[in-house]
Every structure is written in C-alpha cells, then in structure tokens.
Short mmCIF file of C-alpha atoms in Angstrom, two decimals:
data_model
loop_
_atom_site.label_atom_id
_atom_site.label_comp_id
_atom_site.label_asym_id
_atom_site.label_seq_id
_atom_site.Cartn_x
_atom_site.Cartn_y
_atom_site.Cartn_z
CA MET A 29 88.56 141.97 200.77
CA SER A 30 89.20 138.55 199.50
CA ALA A 31 85.66 138.72 198.32
CA LEU A 32 87.44 140.23 195.33
CA LEU A 33 88.29 136.65 194.66
CA THR A 34 84.82 135.32 195.47
CA SER A 35 83.27 133.76 192.38
CA PRO A 36 79.55 133.31 191.76
CA VAL A 37 79.91 129.71 192.89
CA ALA A 38 81.51 130.61 196.21
CA THR A 39 79.99 129.05 199.30
CA ARG A 40 77.07 131.10 200.63
CA VAL A 41 76.24 130.89 204.30
CA THR A 42 72.78 131.70 205.59
CA ALA A 43 71.67 132.02 209.19
CA SER A 44 69.05 133.75 211.28
CA ARG A 45 69.21 137.53 211.44
CA ALA A 46 70.34 137.41 215.08
CA ARG A 47 73.13 134.96 214.26
CA ARG A 48 74.26 137.07 211.33
CA PHE A 49 74.62 140.20 213.44
CA LEU A 50 76.23 138.23 216.26
CA ALA A 51 78.83 137.09 213.72
CA LEU A 52 79.25 140.72 212.65
CA ALA A 53 79.87 141.77 216.26
CA VAL A 54 82.62 139.17 216.59
CA LEU A 55 84.18 140.19 213.27
CA MET A 56 84.37 143.81 214.43
CA LEU A 57 86.94 142.85 217.10
CA PRO A 58 89.82 142.30 214.65
CA VAL A 59 88.71 145.32 212.57
CA LEU A 60 88.87 147.53 215.66
CA LEU A 61 92.21 146.04 216.65
CA ILE A 62 93.86 146.52 213.24
CA SER A 63 92.64 150.10 212.91
CA VAL A 64 93.71 151.02 216.47
CA ASP A 65 97.14 149.59 215.72
CA ASN A 66 97.45 152.00 212.76
CA THR A 67 97.60 154.99 215.10
CA ILE A 68 98.30 153.81 218.67
CA LEU A 69 102.03 153.43 218.10
CA SER A 70 102.51 157.14 217.48
CA PHE A 71 102.04 157.85 221.18
CA ALA A 72 104.54 155.18 222.20
CA LEU A 73 107.29 156.50 219.91
CA PRO A 74 108.81 158.92 222.45
CA SER A 75 109.04 156.16 225.06
CA ILE A 76 110.43 153.71 222.51
CA ALA A 77 112.98 156.28 221.33
CA ARG A 78 114.22 156.77 224.89
CA ALA A 79 114.34 153.04 225.62
CA LEU A 80 115.76 151.64 222.36
CA ASN A 81 117.57 154.64 220.82
CA PRO A 82 116.64 153.99 217.16
CA ASP A 83 118.03 156.28 214.49
CA ALA A 84 115.56 158.34 212.42
CA THR A 85 115.24 155.75 209.64
CA THR A 86 114.73 152.87 212.07
CA GLN A 87 112.14 154.91 213.96
CA LEU A 88 110.18 155.35 210.75
CA TRP A 89 110.47 151.60 210.06
CA ILE A 90 109.06 150.84 213.53
CA VAL A 91 105.93 152.72 212.48
CA ASP A 92 105.75 151.66 208.84
CA ALA A 93 106.92 148.02 208.80
CA TYR A 94 103.49 146.84 209.91
CA PRO A 95 101.21 148.73 207.47
CA LEU A 96 103.67 148.19 204.61
CA VAL A 97 103.62 144.40 204.98
CA LEU A 98 99.89 144.49 205.66
CA ALA A 99 99.22 146.42 202.44
CA GLY A 100 101.46 144.15 200.39
CA LEU A 101 99.83 140.95 201.61
CA LEU A 102 96.12 141.85 201.79
CA VAL A 103 95.26 140.47 198.37
CA VAL A 104 97.61 137.51 198.82
CA MET A 105 96.06 136.45 202.12
CA GLY A 106 92.59 136.96 200.70
CA SER A 107 93.44 134.50 197.96
CA ILE A 108 94.77 131.97 200.47
CA GLY A 109 91.67 132.39 202.65
CA ASP A 110 89.44 131.61 199.69
CA ARG A 111 91.25 128.30 199.32
CA ILE A 112 91.68 127.06 202.89
CA GLY A 113 88.60 128.68 204.42
CA ARG A 114 88.04 132.24 205.60
CA ARG A 115 87.22 131.35 209.19
CA ARG A 116 90.31 129.16 209.34
CA ILE A 117 92.65 131.90 208.14
CA LEU A 118 90.95 134.32 210.55
CA VAL A 119 91.85 132.01 213.44
CA VAL A 120 95.43 131.54 212.20
CA GLY A 121 95.83 135.29 211.78
CA ALA A 122 94.45 136.07 215.23
CA THR A 123 96.69 133.50 216.92
CA GLY A 124 99.81 134.71 215.14
CA PHE A 125 98.99 138.38 215.67
CA ALA A 126 98.60 137.82 219.41
CA ALA A 127 101.93 135.95 219.62
CA MET A 128 103.80 138.61 217.64
CA SER A 129 102.22 141.38 219.72
CA VAL A 130 103.78 139.80 222.80
CA ALA A 131 107.14 139.62 220.99
CA ALA A 132 106.88 143.32 220.08
CA ALA A 133 105.97 144.28 223.63
CA PHE A 134 109.14 142.72 225.02
CA ALA A 135 111.55 143.67 222.21
CA THR A 136 115.01 144.51 223.58
CA ASP A 137 116.31 146.52 220.61
CA ALA A 138 114.90 148.58 217.76
CA TRP A 139 115.38 146.03 214.97
CA MET A 140 113.83 143.26 217.05
CA LEU A 141 110.79 145.52 217.32
CA VAL A 142 110.82 146.12 213.55
CA ALA A 143 110.96 142.35 212.96
CA ALA A 144 108.01 141.80 215.29
CA ARG A 145 106.08 144.51 213.48
CA VAL A 146 106.79 142.80 210.15
CA ALA A 147 105.38 139.55 211.52
CA MET A 148 102.34 141.41 212.88
CA GLY A 149 101.76 142.73 209.38
CA VAL A 150 101.83 139.19 207.96
CA PHE A 151 99.22 137.92 210.41
CA GLY A 152 97.21 141.15 210.31
CA ALA A 153 96.86 140.69 206.56
CA MET A 154 95.04 137.44 207.29
CA LEU A 155 92.48 139.19 209.48
CA MET A 156 91.21 142.08 207.38
CA PRO A 157 90.30 140.30 204.11
CA ALA A 158 88.71 137.46 206.06
CA THR A 159 86.32 139.83 207.84
CA LEU A 160 84.96 141.38 204.63
CA SER A 161 84.75 138.06 202.80
CA ILE A 162 82.80 136.48 205.67
CA ILE A 163 80.48 139.49 205.85
CA ARG A 164 79.71 139.14 202.14
CA ASN A 165 78.85 135.47 202.63
CA VAL A 166 76.95 135.80 205.92
CA PHE A 167 74.77 138.65 204.59
CA PRO A 168 73.24 137.52 201.26
CA ASP A 169 70.61 140.27 201.42
CA ALA A 170 71.94 143.43 199.74
CA GLY A 171 70.30 145.80 202.26
CA GLU A 172 71.66 143.99 205.28
CA ARG A 173 75.06 143.70 203.64
CA ARG A 174 75.21 147.46 203.06
CA MET A 175 74.41 148.00 206.72
CA ALA A 176 77.08 145.50 207.77
CA LEU A 177 79.67 147.17 205.51
CA ALA A 178 78.72 150.54 206.98
CA VAL A 179 79.34 149.15 210.46
CA TRP A 180 82.69 147.80 209.26
CA SER A 181 83.70 151.19 207.87
CA THR A 182 82.59 153.07 210.98
CA MET A 183 84.46 150.67 213.24
CA PHE A 184 87.62 151.12 211.19
CA ALA A 185 87.37 154.92 211.44
CA ALA A 186 86.59 154.69 215.15
CA GLY A 187 89.66 152.53 215.75
CA ASN A 188 91.90 155.01 213.97
CA ALA A 189 90.48 157.81 216.10
CA LEU A 190 90.67 155.92 219.40
CA GLY A 191 94.28 154.80 218.92
CA PRO A 192 95.87 157.94 220.41
CA LEU A 193 93.53 157.93 223.42
CA VAL A 194 94.06 154.25 224.17
CA GLY A 195 97.81 154.64 223.72
CA GLY A 196 97.95 157.67 226.00
CA ALA A 197 95.95 155.93 228.73
CA LEU A 198 98.14 152.82 228.65
CA LEU A 199 101.44 154.69 228.59
CA ALA A 200 100.42 156.79 231.58
CA HIS A 201 100.48 153.67 233.74
CA PHE A 202 102.46 150.97 231.96
CA HIS A 203 105.59 150.19 229.95
CA TRP A 204 105.57 151.16 226.23
CA GLY A 205 105.05 147.51 225.35
CA SER A 206 101.50 147.74 226.70
CA VAL A 207 100.36 149.31 223.40
CA PHE A 208 101.06 145.93 221.80
CA LEU A 209 99.75 143.76 224.62
CA VAL A 210 96.31 145.38 224.34
CA ALA A 211 95.75 143.13 221.31
CA VAL A 212 96.02 139.91 223.30
CA PRO A 213 92.78 139.97 225.37
CA ILE A 214 90.78 141.20 222.38
CA LEU A 215 92.03 138.34 220.22
CA VAL A 216 91.52 135.77 222.99
CA VAL A 217 87.85 136.77 223.19
CA MET A 218 87.57 136.61 219.41
CA LEU A 219 89.20 133.17 219.21
CA ALA A 220 86.80 131.86 221.84
CA ALA A 221 83.74 133.21 220.00
CA VAL A 222 84.60 132.50 216.35
CA PRO A 223 83.91 128.72 216.36
CA PHE A 224 80.39 129.32 217.72
CA CYS A 225 79.41 132.55 215.98
CA VAL A 226 81.19 132.70 212.61
CA PRO A 227 80.41 130.12 209.88
CA GLU A 228 83.10 128.77 207.59
CA SER A 229 83.08 129.56 203.87
CA ARG A 230 85.45 129.18 200.94
CA ASP A 231 85.51 129.62 197.20
CA ARG A 232 84.78 126.32 195.45
CA ASN A 233 86.53 127.50 192.27
CA PRO A 234 89.20 130.02 193.36
CA GLY A 235 91.47 129.74 190.34
CA PRO A 236 95.21 129.03 190.38
CA VAL A 237 97.63 130.36 192.98
CA ASP A 238 99.63 133.18 191.38
CA VAL A 239 102.87 133.19 193.35
CA VAL A 240 104.55 135.49 190.82
CA SER A 241 101.88 138.17 191.33
CA MET A 242 102.22 137.83 195.08
CA LEU A 243 105.98 138.47 194.88
CA LEU A 244 105.54 141.35 192.43
CA SER A 245 103.04 143.10 194.74
CA LEU A 246 105.57 143.02 197.57
CA GLY A 247 108.39 144.00 195.22
CA THR A 248 106.46 147.11 194.25
CA LEU A 249 105.74 148.51 197.70
CA ALA A 250 108.69 147.56 199.92
CA PRO A 251 111.59 149.00 197.86
CA VAL A 252 109.82 152.33 197.28
CA ALA A 253 108.99 152.76 200.97
CA TRP A 254 112.59 151.93 201.92
CA ALA A 255 113.85 154.45 199.36
CA ILE A 256 111.64 157.25 200.70
CA LYS A 257 113.04 156.73 204.20
CA SER A 258 116.67 156.33 203.15
CA ILE A 259 117.18 158.86 200.37
CA VAL A 260 117.91 161.63 202.90
CA HIS A 261 121.17 159.87 203.83
CA PRO A 262 123.87 160.79 201.25
CA GLU A 263 125.63 157.45 201.64
CA GLU A 264 122.40 155.58 200.83
CA ARG A 265 121.10 157.80 198.05
CA GLY A 266 122.38 155.67 195.18
CA LEU A 267 120.85 152.51 196.62
CA ALA A 268 117.59 154.37 197.30
CA ILE A 269 117.31 155.43 193.66
CA ALA A 270 118.00 151.83 192.62
CA MET A 271 115.22 150.64 194.94
CA VAL A 272 112.77 153.08 193.36
CA ALA A 273 113.68 151.63 189.97
CA VAL A 274 113.09 148.10 191.29
CA GLY A 275 109.70 149.11 192.67
CA VAL A 276 108.66 150.76 189.40
CA ILE A 277 109.71 147.74 187.33
CA CYS A 278 107.87 145.34 189.66
CA GLY A 279 104.80 147.59 189.61
CA ILE A 280 104.67 147.78 185.82
CA THR A 281 105.15 144.02 185.55
CA PHE A 282 102.43 143.41 188.16
CA VAL A 283 99.94 145.61 186.31
CA ARG A 284 100.64 143.99 182.95
CA ARG A 285 100.30 140.52 184.46
CA GLN A 286 96.96 141.35 186.11
CA LEU A 287 95.56 142.77 182.88
CA ARG A 288 96.56 139.72 180.83
CA THR A 289 95.50 136.86 183.09
CA ARG A 290 91.97 135.43 183.09
CA THR A 291 91.84 135.26 186.89
CA PRO A 292 93.79 138.29 188.17
CA MET A 293 94.84 138.41 191.80
CA LEU A 294 93.72 142.04 191.83
CA ASP A 295 91.24 143.19 189.17
CA LEU A 296 92.85 146.41 187.94
CA ARG A 297 90.13 146.93 185.34
CA LEU A 298 88.17 148.63 188.11
CA PHE A 299 90.47 151.61 187.72
CA ARG A 300 89.01 152.33 184.28
CA SER A 301 86.34 154.21 186.21
CA THR A 302 87.59 157.73 187.01
CA ALA A 303 85.16 157.96 189.93
CA PHE A 304 86.48 154.70 191.39
CA THR A 305 90.12 155.73 190.96
CA GLY A 306 89.40 159.14 192.47
CA SER A 307 87.67 157.58 195.48
CA VAL A 308 90.64 155.30 196.11
CA LEU A 309 93.10 158.22 195.89
CA MET A 310 91.01 160.40 198.22
CA ASN A 311 90.69 157.51 200.66
CA MET A 312 94.46 157.16 200.61
CA ALA A 313 94.89 160.91 201.10
CA ALA A 314 92.72 160.81 204.23
CA MET A 315 94.86 158.12 205.85
CA PHE A 316 98.01 159.93 204.71
CA SER A 317 96.93 163.08 206.53
CA LEU A 318 95.89 161.23 209.70
CA THR A 319 99.01 159.14 210.23
CA GLY A 320 101.35 161.95 209.22
CA PHE A 321 99.71 164.34 211.69
CA LEU A 322 99.79 161.84 214.54
CA PHE A 323 103.45 161.07 213.86
CA PHE A 324 104.59 164.54 214.85
CA ILE A 325 101.86 165.74 217.21
CA ALA A 326 102.43 162.83 219.61
CA GLN A 327 106.13 163.69 219.84
CA HIS A 328 105.47 167.43 220.20
CA LEU A 329 102.96 167.00 223.01
CA GLN A 330 105.24 164.69 225.00
CA LEU A 331 108.79 165.78 224.19
CA VAL A 332 108.29 169.50 223.51
CA ALA A 333 105.22 170.48 225.53
CA GLY A 334 106.15 168.05 228.31
CA LEU A 335 102.78 166.31 228.69
CA ASP A 336 102.61 162.73 229.85
CA PRO A 337 101.10 160.19 227.42
CA PHE A 338 97.68 160.18 229.08
CA ALA A 339 97.39 163.98 229.05
CA SER A 340 98.49 163.94 225.41
CA GLY A 341 95.69 161.50 224.63
CA ILE A 342 93.17 163.75 226.42
CA VAL A 343 94.20 166.64 224.15
CA LEU A 344 93.12 164.60 221.12
CA ILE A 345 89.76 163.39 222.52
CA PRO A 346 87.64 166.12 220.84
CA GLY A 347 89.17 165.37 217.45
CA SER A 348 88.77 161.62 217.96
CA VAL A 349 85.10 161.99 218.84
CA LEU A 350 84.43 164.29 215.89
CA THR A 351 86.08 161.81 213.53
CA ILE A 352 83.29 159.36 214.34
CA VAL A 353 80.55 162.01 214.40
CA ALA A 354 81.63 163.45 211.03
CA GLY A 355 81.45 160.00 209.46
CA ILE A 356 77.86 159.59 210.64
CA VAL A 357 76.75 163.14 209.77
CA ALA A 358 78.25 162.88 206.28
CA VAL A 359 75.71 160.20 205.29
CA PRO A 360 72.58 162.41 205.28
CA ILE A 361 74.57 165.35 203.88
CA VAL A 362 75.71 163.34 200.86
CA ALA A 363 72.06 162.53 200.11
CA ARG A 364 71.54 166.22 199.36
CA VAL A 365 75.00 167.34 198.21
CA ALA A 366 77.10 165.71 195.48
CA PRO A 367 79.73 163.41 197.03
CA ARG A 368 82.59 165.17 195.24
CA TRP A 369 81.82 168.41 197.09
CA VAL A 370 81.51 166.66 200.45
CA VAL A 371 84.83 164.86 200.00
CA SER A 372 86.52 168.01 198.70
CA VAL A 373 85.38 170.11 201.65
CA ALA A 374 86.40 167.32 204.05
CA LEU A 375 89.91 167.28 202.62
CA LEU A 376 90.04 171.07 202.92
CA PHE A 377 89.35 170.63 206.64
CA SER A 378 92.48 168.46 206.77
CA ALA A 379 94.38 171.11 204.81
CA ALA A 380 93.20 173.76 207.28
CA ALA A 381 94.48 171.64 210.19
CA TYR A 382 97.94 171.40 208.69
CA GLY A 383 97.82 175.05 207.62
CA LEU A 384 97.07 176.14 211.19
CA VAL A 385 100.10 174.22 212.49
CA ALA A 386 102.31 175.64 209.74
CA VAL A 387 101.23 179.24 210.37
CA LEU A 388 101.54 179.08 214.16
CA GLY A 389 104.86 177.23 214.03
CA HIS A 390 106.82 177.45 217.31
CA HIS A 391 103.99 179.45 218.89
CA ALA A 392 101.36 176.72 218.56
CA SER A 393 99.73 176.21 221.96
CA ILE A 394 98.29 172.93 223.17
CA ALA A 395 94.78 174.34 222.64
CA ALA A 396 95.67 175.29 219.06
CA LEU A 397 96.98 171.79 218.35
CA ALA A 398 93.82 170.28 219.85
CA PHE A 399 91.73 172.51 217.57
CA ALA A 400 93.86 171.52 214.58
CA PHE A 401 93.17 167.86 215.34
CA VAL A 402 89.44 168.66 215.55
CA LEU A 403 89.61 170.08 212.03
CA LEU A 404 91.58 167.06 210.88
CA GLY A 405 89.14 164.66 212.56
CA ILE A 406 86.15 166.23 210.80
CA GLY A 407 87.94 165.91 207.48
CA ILE A 408 89.04 162.32 208.05
CA GLY A 409 85.67 161.05 209.31
CA ALA A 410 83.66 162.53 206.45
CA SER A 411 86.09 161.74 203.63
CA GLU A 412 86.71 158.11 204.67
CA THR A 413 83.01 157.33 205.03
CA ILE A 414 82.04 158.81 201.66
CA THR A 415 85.01 157.46 199.70
CA ASN A 416 84.46 153.95 201.06
CA ASP A 417 80.85 154.07 199.93
CA LEU A 418 81.88 155.43 196.53
CA ILE A 419 84.51 152.72 196.08
CA ILE A 420 81.85 150.04 196.51
CA SER A 421 79.02 151.80 194.66
CA THR A 422 81.02 152.92 191.61
CA ALA A 423 82.26 149.38 190.96
CA PRO A 424 80.06 146.87 189.12
CA ALA A 425 77.98 144.71 191.47
CA ASP A 426 79.95 141.57 190.66
CA LYS A 427 83.19 143.41 191.44
CA ALA A 428 82.23 144.67 194.91
CA GLY A 429 84.69 142.29 196.53
CA ALA A 430 87.54 143.56 194.39
CA ALA A 431 86.55 147.09 195.30
CA SER A 432 86.72 146.20 198.99
CA ALA A 433 90.22 144.83 198.48
CA VAL A 434 91.41 148.03 196.86
CA SER A 435 89.79 150.09 199.64
CA GLU A 436 91.69 148.23 202.36
CA THR A 437 94.96 148.42 200.45
CA ALA A 438 94.49 152.18 200.01
CA TYR A 439 94.07 152.54 203.78
CA GLU A 440 97.38 150.87 204.48
CA ILE A 441 99.36 152.50 201.66
CA GLY A 442 98.09 155.88 202.86
CA ALA A 443 99.29 155.03 206.38
CA VAL A 444 102.71 154.00 205.05
CA LEU A 445 103.16 157.11 202.92
CA GLY A 446 101.94 159.43 205.67
CA THR A 447 104.81 158.53 207.98
CA ALA A 448 107.32 157.73 205.23
CA ILE A 449 106.99 161.03 203.36
CA LEU A 450 106.06 163.47 206.11
CA GLY A 451 108.28 161.69 208.63
CA THR A 452 111.24 161.88 206.28
CA ILE A 453 110.68 165.60 205.67
CA LEU A 454 110.49 166.15 209.42
CA ALA A 455 113.65 164.12 210.12
CA THR A 456 115.59 165.95 207.41
CA ALA A 457 114.60 169.38 208.75
CA TYR A 458 115.41 168.32 212.30
CA ARG A 459 118.93 167.19 211.36
CA ALA A 460 119.54 170.45 209.52
CA HIS A 461 118.65 172.64 212.52
CA VAL A 462 119.69 170.76 215.67
CA VAL A 463 123.01 171.71 217.31
CA VAL A 464 124.60 168.92 219.34
CA PRO A 465 127.33 169.99 221.81
CA GLY A 466 130.46 168.04 222.64
CA GLY A 467 130.90 165.85 225.67
CA LEU A 468 128.66 163.02 224.49
CA SER A 469 129.57 159.48 223.55
CA SER A 470 129.51 158.79 219.82
CA THR A 471 126.33 156.74 220.24
CA SER A 472 124.53 159.48 222.16
CA HIS A 473 125.77 162.15 219.75
CA THR A 474 124.38 160.21 216.78
CA ALA A 475 121.08 159.58 218.58
CA ALA A 476 120.70 163.29 219.40
CA GLN A 477 121.45 164.21 215.79
CA GLU A 478 118.86 161.76 214.45
CA THR A 479 115.70 162.15 216.57
CA LEU A 480 114.11 164.30 219.22
CA GLY A 481 113.77 161.28 221.50
CA GLY A 482 117.50 160.63 221.15
CA ALA A 483 118.24 164.27 221.99
CA VAL A 484 116.12 164.09 225.15
CA SER A 485 118.06 161.02 226.33
CA ALA A 486 121.38 162.68 225.44
CA ALA A 487 120.40 165.86 227.30
CA ASN A 488 119.68 163.82 230.41
CA GLU A 489 123.11 162.22 230.03
CA LEU A 490 124.82 165.62 229.75
CA GLY A 491 122.88 167.36 232.48
CA GLY A 492 123.47 170.92 233.59
CA THR A 493 123.58 173.88 231.23
CA ALA A 494 124.89 171.83 228.29
CA GLY A 495 122.01 169.41 228.58
CA GLN A 496 119.48 172.22 228.70
CA VAL A 497 121.04 173.91 225.66
CA LEU A 498 120.82 170.64 223.71
CA LEU A 499 117.22 170.13 224.76
CA GLU A 500 116.20 173.63 223.68
CA SER A 501 118.02 173.27 220.36
CA ALA A 502 116.42 169.88 219.68
CA ARG A 503 112.92 171.11 220.50
CA ALA A 504 113.35 174.19 218.31
CA ALA A 505 114.74 172.04 215.48
CA PHE A 506 111.83 169.61 215.78
CA ASP A 507 109.22 172.37 215.67
CA SER A 508 110.99 173.92 212.69
CA GLY A 509 110.65 170.58 210.96
CA VAL A 510 106.99 170.38 211.96
CA THR A 511 106.34 173.79 210.41
CA ILE A 512 107.88 172.73 207.10
CA THR A 513 106.17 169.33 207.15
CA ALA A 514 102.77 170.83 207.95
CA GLY A 515 103.14 173.34 205.11
CA VAL A 516 103.92 170.57 202.62
CA ALA A 517 101.01 168.46 203.89
CA ALA A 518 98.60 171.40 203.66
CA VAL A 519 99.48 171.90 200.01
CA LEU A 520 99.06 168.17 199.31
CA MET A 521 95.60 168.18 200.94
CA VAL A 522 94.52 171.19 198.84
CA VAL A 523 95.65 169.33 195.71
CA ALA A 524 93.70 166.26 196.87
CA ALA A 525 90.59 168.40 197.44
CA ALA A 526 90.85 169.76 193.91
CA GLY A 527 91.33 166.24 192.62
CA ALA A 528 88.13 165.14 194.37
CA VAL A 529 86.10 167.79 192.54
CA VAL A 530 87.47 166.70 189.18
CA MET A 531 87.59 162.92 189.60
CA LEU A 532 84.39 162.28 191.55
CA ARG A 533 82.00 163.95 189.11
CA ARG A 534 80.13 160.69 188.59
CA GLY A 535 80.01 159.91 192.31
#
C-alpha cells in the first residue's frame, strides 16, 4: 500500500526470479495472518463473553478495535515505511504484533482485551502496506508483478475464509486466548526469514511528513465507529451524534487537505474515476457482508444450536473452500463477461445468503446455515477478486500504489462497518425481546440483558426452571435479532449489486 507513496525515484530492488518468489512466499505469512485475524475472533466471542462478561458495546469493540485502528493507520504507516525502510517497519510490526497477541491472549478483563486489540491494529498497520510496497519493488516486471499481486489477493481471501475453521479447531482444545497466540509462531518464522529473503527498500524522496493528515484520518473513522455502536443507548445518544459531527468535520477537512497539497498522504484524485470508486465500494460491501455474517452465525452455532467451536468451524468448511474456488473461477469468467455483471451477480449471492437466513428465521437448521455460508462464500470470493483487479487496473499506471492503499483501507473499513452496523442492529433487537427473570445479581442481570453470552452465563448461575426459561428467552431474542439483521443486510447487498452494474460500466 505504501507504494501509493512510492515516487519514480524510489529504490528498486532486483534479484533472481527464484529469490523474488521466495521473498513473496515470506511476505504472504503476514498477509495470511492479518486476514485470518479479521474473521477468527468471531468464533471466540462466545467463550470471551462467558469469561469476561463484556456488555454489548464492549463486545463490538473487542471485534472492531483492531480493524478500525488498522484502517486508520494504513496510509500513515505506509508513509513511515517509505522513510525508514519497508523491511525495517515490517520487522517492527511483526515483533509488536506478536507481543500484543500474547497480551490479548492473557487479558483478564474486557477492556484490557480491547486495549490489546488496539495495539495489534497499530502494529498490523505496519505489516500490510510494507508487503505491497516490497512486492512492487521486488517485481519490476509488470507481468510478474501482476502475478504476485494476484497471489497477495488470493492469500488475503483465503485467510478470511480460513479464520472460522482455524478458530473452531483451536477453541475445541484450548483456551479462547489461543486464537491470538496462533500469530506468534507464524511471525517468529517470518522474522527469521525476512533478513535473508526480503531486500530493503525505501523512497529516496518521500516528501514531508504530514502529521495533521494522519490525525485527521483517525479523527474521521474512530468517532463515527464509536457513534454507531453507542447510539442505541439513550444515555449516550447525544454524545454519539456529537461524535458523528466530529467525524464528518475531520473527514471534510482531510479531503480538502489532500486535494490541495502537492504530495497528498492519500491521493483522492483517484476517486474521479467512477469505475475506481465503484470497485472500492463493492470491495467494501463484500467485507461488510462477510464479517457481519460471521458475527452472528458463530454465536448462533455455539450458543443457540449448542455446537462446540470445532464443530461450528466444520459447518463453515464448504463455504470457506468455495470462497477460494470462486475467486479463482472468476478470473476466466471475467475474460468473457463484463466485470460489472460478475461483481453484481456475486453480490446477489451474498444477498441470497442473508435472505435465506431472514426467511427461515428461528427455523433455520444447521444445514441451511451451512448452505447460506456457501452462497456467501461464492459471492465474497468472486467479488473481492474482481474488485481488487479493477481497483488496480482502473487507476493510472503511476497511481497503482495509491490504488493498493485504498483497496486495503476498504477491506478494513468494510470489516469495521460489518460488525458495527449489523452487530448494533442485532444487539438492539436482542435487548428489545429478551426477558430476564429476577433472582440475579445486578451484574448478571445487566450481562443477560446485553448479550447472548451474558445470558448463558446468567442462566447457569440461576439453574433450574428459571435458568432454562432465561436461556430459551435469550436464544429466541437472539434469533429474532438475527432475522431482522439478515433482512437489512440482504437489502444492502441488493443495493450494492445494483450499484455495481451502474458504477462499473467502464470496468
């Protein structure tokens, strides 16, 4: 991504073909790790909810703190990497990410976990832009570079798809913290290989450091995400509206600053192309649908259907596999069919997945949910592959790095909004329908009122008939929320599919 900041005089690194692809193999380790981390946490949420008793808003922050910080800092860290060296910032990011993963794994309360996730986002933002910038410098040949970028994109999609399976397998045998510790051995291998396999490069003329733009980019995303999660609480509604205003003001100021400066941190002129803008929005929609779906299906399978984490992961294997297959199959299809139709149909697959869940409601069987995830996986795999290619190809050749930056940021913003918006709708519907009996401590009563995981813990505390009544009420309330959430998401995916037809005409 920070290749968006790579000038024509940036350092170019050449090596033998074998060395170049060996470097690519090493660079795929952090890509796989970051993408797995986008979705693996969904399967640990029920266990975390039982262990740490977060309220609904905190639970959403546990999921979203990481991608939110990651999205806000991608361009910033790319700029820093251009200055100090991309391999160097890759090493710093990997070391810090491993340390913060350990901290997250052994968090003793919900906000300690949120803090660790924030720190993981900071160091994760160092990893992603460094990988793309190094790829652009290691592969000077355009043909090889396209192949390397295709591998990067496929690995990212594969990581998103494998997250639930890896999470389920780990949670079947280990503490919930194991979903974070999985990062450590991967990063240790990467740190050992980087000095020997990955050459250093930096921009010899990177331009000035724009601290103001860095702060404005964070000031745009963080307040809006907080507002989405908090506006459902009446006592926080006024502050939430104020935060939206802050985010809008920062966003407008950021855009104006980028358009006026000679060396923008993020080249927003790319968005003058309707096809480019449409590709970014459809890319974001794909991640929105994936993370939103995983947020509730993981909880349903474990806390409503009663499956253990590993069995829950098995349910999603067909969809995970087809996510990867669809991404590969979409390439020859798009050679014969206009990309806008391929992306539109792919998004309609996602809409169909949500529509199936909405129609079946409380009667959705495990097999039906597995089939819904298959539909979703086909949609995600095809749409992400094509939109990533369009983002790069619709941008001018000298702006390919900037296009990569926007693509990565779209991934993470989509992940944030998927859980923030759909998770908030789900939490609101759950609160409106759950009936919590007396006999609980105030803490347990609040936990049961806020989340399904809290209700399960409270039901165990009550025991007997009262506990069973609470459990049945909570499960019914959760599935009612899922039905509403899935209906809203289905409509949004249909709108996105229509948008793809209109906006990608030149793709």
